[in-house]
CSV table of C-alpha atoms in Angstrom, one decimal:
chain,number,residue,atom,x,y,z
A,1108,MET,CA,141.5,69.7,17.0
A,1109,THR,CA,142.2,72.2,20.2
A,1110,HIS,CA,145.4,72.2,22.2
A,1111,HIS,CA,146.5,74.1,25.0
A,1112,LEU,CA,149.6,76.3,24.6
A,1113,LEU,CA,151.2,78.6,26.9
A,1114,GLY,CA,148.0,78.8,28.8
A,1115,ARG,CA,145.8,79.6,25.6
A,1116,LYS,CA,143.5,77.3,24.0
A,1117,ALA,CA,144.4,77.0,20.4
A,1118,LYS,CA,142.6,75.4,17.5
A,1119,VAL,CA,145.3,73.8,15.4
A,1120,SER,CA,145.1,73.1,11.7
A,1121,LYS,CA,147.9,72.4,9.1
A,1122,ASP,CA,146.4,74.9,6.6
A,1123,PHE,CA,149.4,74.5,4.3
A,1124,VAL,CA,153.2,74.5,3.7
A,1125,ILE,CA,155.0,77.6,2.5
A,1126,SER,CA,158.4,78.2,1.3
A,1127,LEU,CA,160.4,80.6,3.6
A,1128,ASP,CA,163.2,81.3,1.3
A,1129,HIS,CA,161.2,84.4,0.1
A,1130,ARG,CA,158.5,86.8,1.0
A,1131,THR,CA,155.2,85.3,0.7
A,1132,ASN,CA,152.1,86.7,-0.6
A,1133,LEU,CA,150.3,86.0,2.6
A,1134,ALA,CA,148.8,88.9,4.6
A,1135,SER,CA,150.9,90.4,7.4
A,1136,ASN,CA,149.7,89.7,10.9
A,1137,SER,CA,147.5,86.9,10.0
A,1138,TYR,CA,148.5,84.0,12.3
A,1139,ASP,CA,148.4,83.2,16.0
A,1140,ILE,CA,151.1,80.4,15.7
A,1141,ILE,CA,153.7,79.4,13.3
A,1142,GLY,CA,155.8,76.4,13.6
A,1143,ALA,CA,158.8,75.4,11.8
A,1144,ASP,CA,159.8,71.7,12.9
A,1145,GLN,CA,163.3,70.9,11.5
A,1146,VAL,CA,162.8,73.4,8.5
A,1147,ILE,CA,165.3,76.4,9.3
A,1148,GLU,CA,168.4,74.3,8.5
A,1149,HIS,CA,167.1,73.7,5.0
A,1150,VAL,CA,166.3,77.5,4.3
A,1151,LEU,CA,169.1,79.2,2.3
A,1152,PHE,CA,168.6,82.5,4.1
A,1153,PRO,CA,167.3,81.8,7.6
A,1154,GLN,CA,167.5,85.4,8.6
A,1155,LEU,CA,164.9,86.3,5.9
A,1156,ALA,CA,162.9,83.4,7.1
A,1157,ILE,CA,162.7,84.6,10.6
A,1158,ARG,CA,161.7,88.1,9.3
A,1159,GLU,CA,158.9,86.4,7.3
A,1160,ILE,CA,157.5,84.4,10.2
A,1161,HIS,CA,157.7,87.9,12.3
A,1162,ARG,CA,155.6,89.6,9.5
A,1163,LEU,CA,152.9,86.8,9.4
A,1164,LEU,CA,152.4,86.7,13.0
A,1165,ARG,CA,149.7,88.7,14.8
A,1166,PRO,CA,150.8,90.7,17.8
A,1167,ASP,CA,151.4,88.5,20.6
A,1168,GLY,CA,151.5,85.3,18.1
A,1169,ILE,CA,153.8,82.6,18.9
A,1170,ALA,CA,156.5,81.0,16.7
A,1171,ILE,CA,158.1,77.6,17.5
A,1172,LEU,CA,161.3,76.6,15.7
A,1173,THR,CA,163.0,73.6,16.2
A,1174,THR,CA,166.4,72.7,14.3
A,1175,CYS,CA,169.0,69.9,14.4
A,1176,ALA,CA,172.2,71.0,16.2
A,1177,TYR,CA,173.9,67.9,15.1
A,1178,SER,CA,172.9,65.8,12.2
A,1179,PRO,CA,174.8,64.3,9.5
A,1180,VAL,CA,174.1,66.0,6.1
A,1181,HIS,CA,170.8,64.8,4.6
A,1182,ARG,CA,172.3,63.7,1.3
A,1183,LYS,CA,169.3,61.4,0.3
A,1184,THR,CA,166.6,63.8,0.6
A,1185,ALA,CA,165.1,66.0,-1.9
A,1186,PHE,CA,166.2,69.2,-0.1
A,1187,LEU,CA,169.4,71.0,0.3
A,1188,ASP,CA,170.9,71.2,3.9
A,1189,PHE,CA,172.8,74.4,4.6
A,1190,TRP,CA,172.8,74.9,8.6
A,1191,ARG,CA,173.4,73.5,12.1
A,1192,LEU,CA,172.1,75.8,14.8
A,1193,MET,CA,172.8,75.9,18.5
A,1194,ARG,CA,170.9,78.0,21.1
A,1195,ASP,CA,172.9,81.0,20.7
A,1196,GLY,CA,172.6,80.9,16.9
A,1197,LEU,CA,168.7,80.6,17.2
A,1198,MET,CA,168.8,83.6,19.6
A,1199,VAL,CA,170.7,85.7,17.2
A,1200,LEU,CA,168.4,84.9,14.1
A,1201,SER,CA,165.5,85.6,16.3
A,1202,LEU,CA,166.4,89.3,16.9
A,1203,PRO,CA,163.5,90.7,14.9
A,1204,PHE,CA,161.3,89.5,17.7
A,1205,ARG,CA,163.0,92.0,20.0
A,1206,GLY,CA,163.2,90.3,23.3
A,1207,GLY,CA,160.0,88.2,22.9
A,1208,PHE,CA,162.0,84.9,23.9
A,1209,LEU,CA,159.7,82.6,25.8
A,1210,GLN,CA,162.2,79.6,25.7
A,1211,CYS,CA,165.2,78.8,24.0
A,1212,GLY,CA,167.2,75.6,24.6
A,1213,THR,CA,169.2,72.4,23.3
A,1214,TRP,CA,168.8,68.7,24.2
A,1215,GLY,CA,171.2,65.9,23.4
A,1216,THR,CA,173.8,63.6,24.9
A,1217,SER,CA,177.3,62.5,23.6
A,1218,LYS,CA,175.9,58.9,23.2
A,1219,MET,CA,173.0,60.2,21.0
A,1220,VAL,CA,175.2,62.3,18.8
A,1221,SER,CA,177.9,59.6,18.4
A,1222,THR,CA,175.3,56.9,17.6
A,1223,ARG,CA,173.7,59.2,15.1
A,1224,ALA,CA,177.1,59.9,13.4
A,1225,LYS,CA,178.0,56.2,13.2
A,1226,TYR,CA,174.7,54.8,12.0
A,1227,TYR,CA,172.9,57.4,10.2
A,1228,TYR,CA,172.7,55.6,6.8
A,1229,ASN,CA,171.7,52.3,8.3
A,1230,SER,CA,168.2,53.4,9.5
A,1231,SER,CA,167.0,49.8,10.7
A,1232,TYR,CA,170.2,49.4,13.1
A,1233,GLU,CA,169.8,53.2,14.1
A,1234,LYS,CA,166.1,52.6,15.0
A,1235,LYS,CA,167.0,49.6,17.0
A,1236,LEU,CA,169.9,51.2,18.8
A,1237,PHE,CA,167.8,54.4,19.5
A,1238,GLY,CA,165.0,52.5,20.9
A,1239,GLU,CA,167.1,50.5,23.3
A,1240,MET,CA,168.7,53.7,24.7
A,1241,PHE,CA,165.7,56.2,24.2
A,1242,GLU,CA,164.4,55.7,27.8
A,1243,SER,CA,167.6,56.2,29.7
A,1244,GLU,CA,169.1,59.0,27.3
A,1245,VAL,CA,165.9,61.0,27.2
A,1246,ARG,CA,166.0,61.7,30.6
A,1247,VAL,CA,169.5,63.1,30.4
A,1248,ASN,CA,170.7,66.6,28.8
A,1249,ASP,CA,174.2,67.2,28.3
A,1250,LEU,CA,174.5,71.0,27.1
A,1251,ASP,CA,178.2,70.2,25.6
A,1252,ASN,CA,176.7,67.8,23.2
A,1253,PRO,CA,173.3,69.2,21.7
A,1254,PHE,CA,171.3,67.1,19.2
A,1255,GLN,CA,168.4,69.3,18.9
A,1256,SER,CA,167.7,73.2,19.4
A,1257,TRP,CA,164.6,74.9,19.8
A,1258,ILE,CA,163.0,78.4,20.4
A,1259,VAL,CA,159.9,79.8,21.4
A,1260,LEU,CA,159.2,83.4,20.5
A,1261,ARG,CA,156.4,85.8,21.0
A,1262,LYS,CA,155.9,88.8,18.5
């Protein structure tokens, strides 16, 4: 599958999933793009995970990280839940990239945050409620009430 990312053609495949809690045995400078979607909040030492992503990327490689800025603790899952990161936290964690910030931001609204808090364990009601308000809320971004954070970095 070919995608266009930041003006570059990219062949995308999900080769494997790795643990970022420790240094992997994968070769340095091996990957053009590494994505970690809703992962970093579950890693015990996120600074080490960022360093490992940096090590694995080729020069000019791209890292795309997303995380929840707000979400109740995921108690019903098989993985642990350690962190909530805002924009500034992601930028500090990403210092090994030495200024290769391409984009960093947050998205959310107070309505989305409060709905998520109130109905987190009632998924059928949450889906209905989020479905009803999704169209109007997705166009709004309240920087004081972030729901998600992301950062795009270049090595």
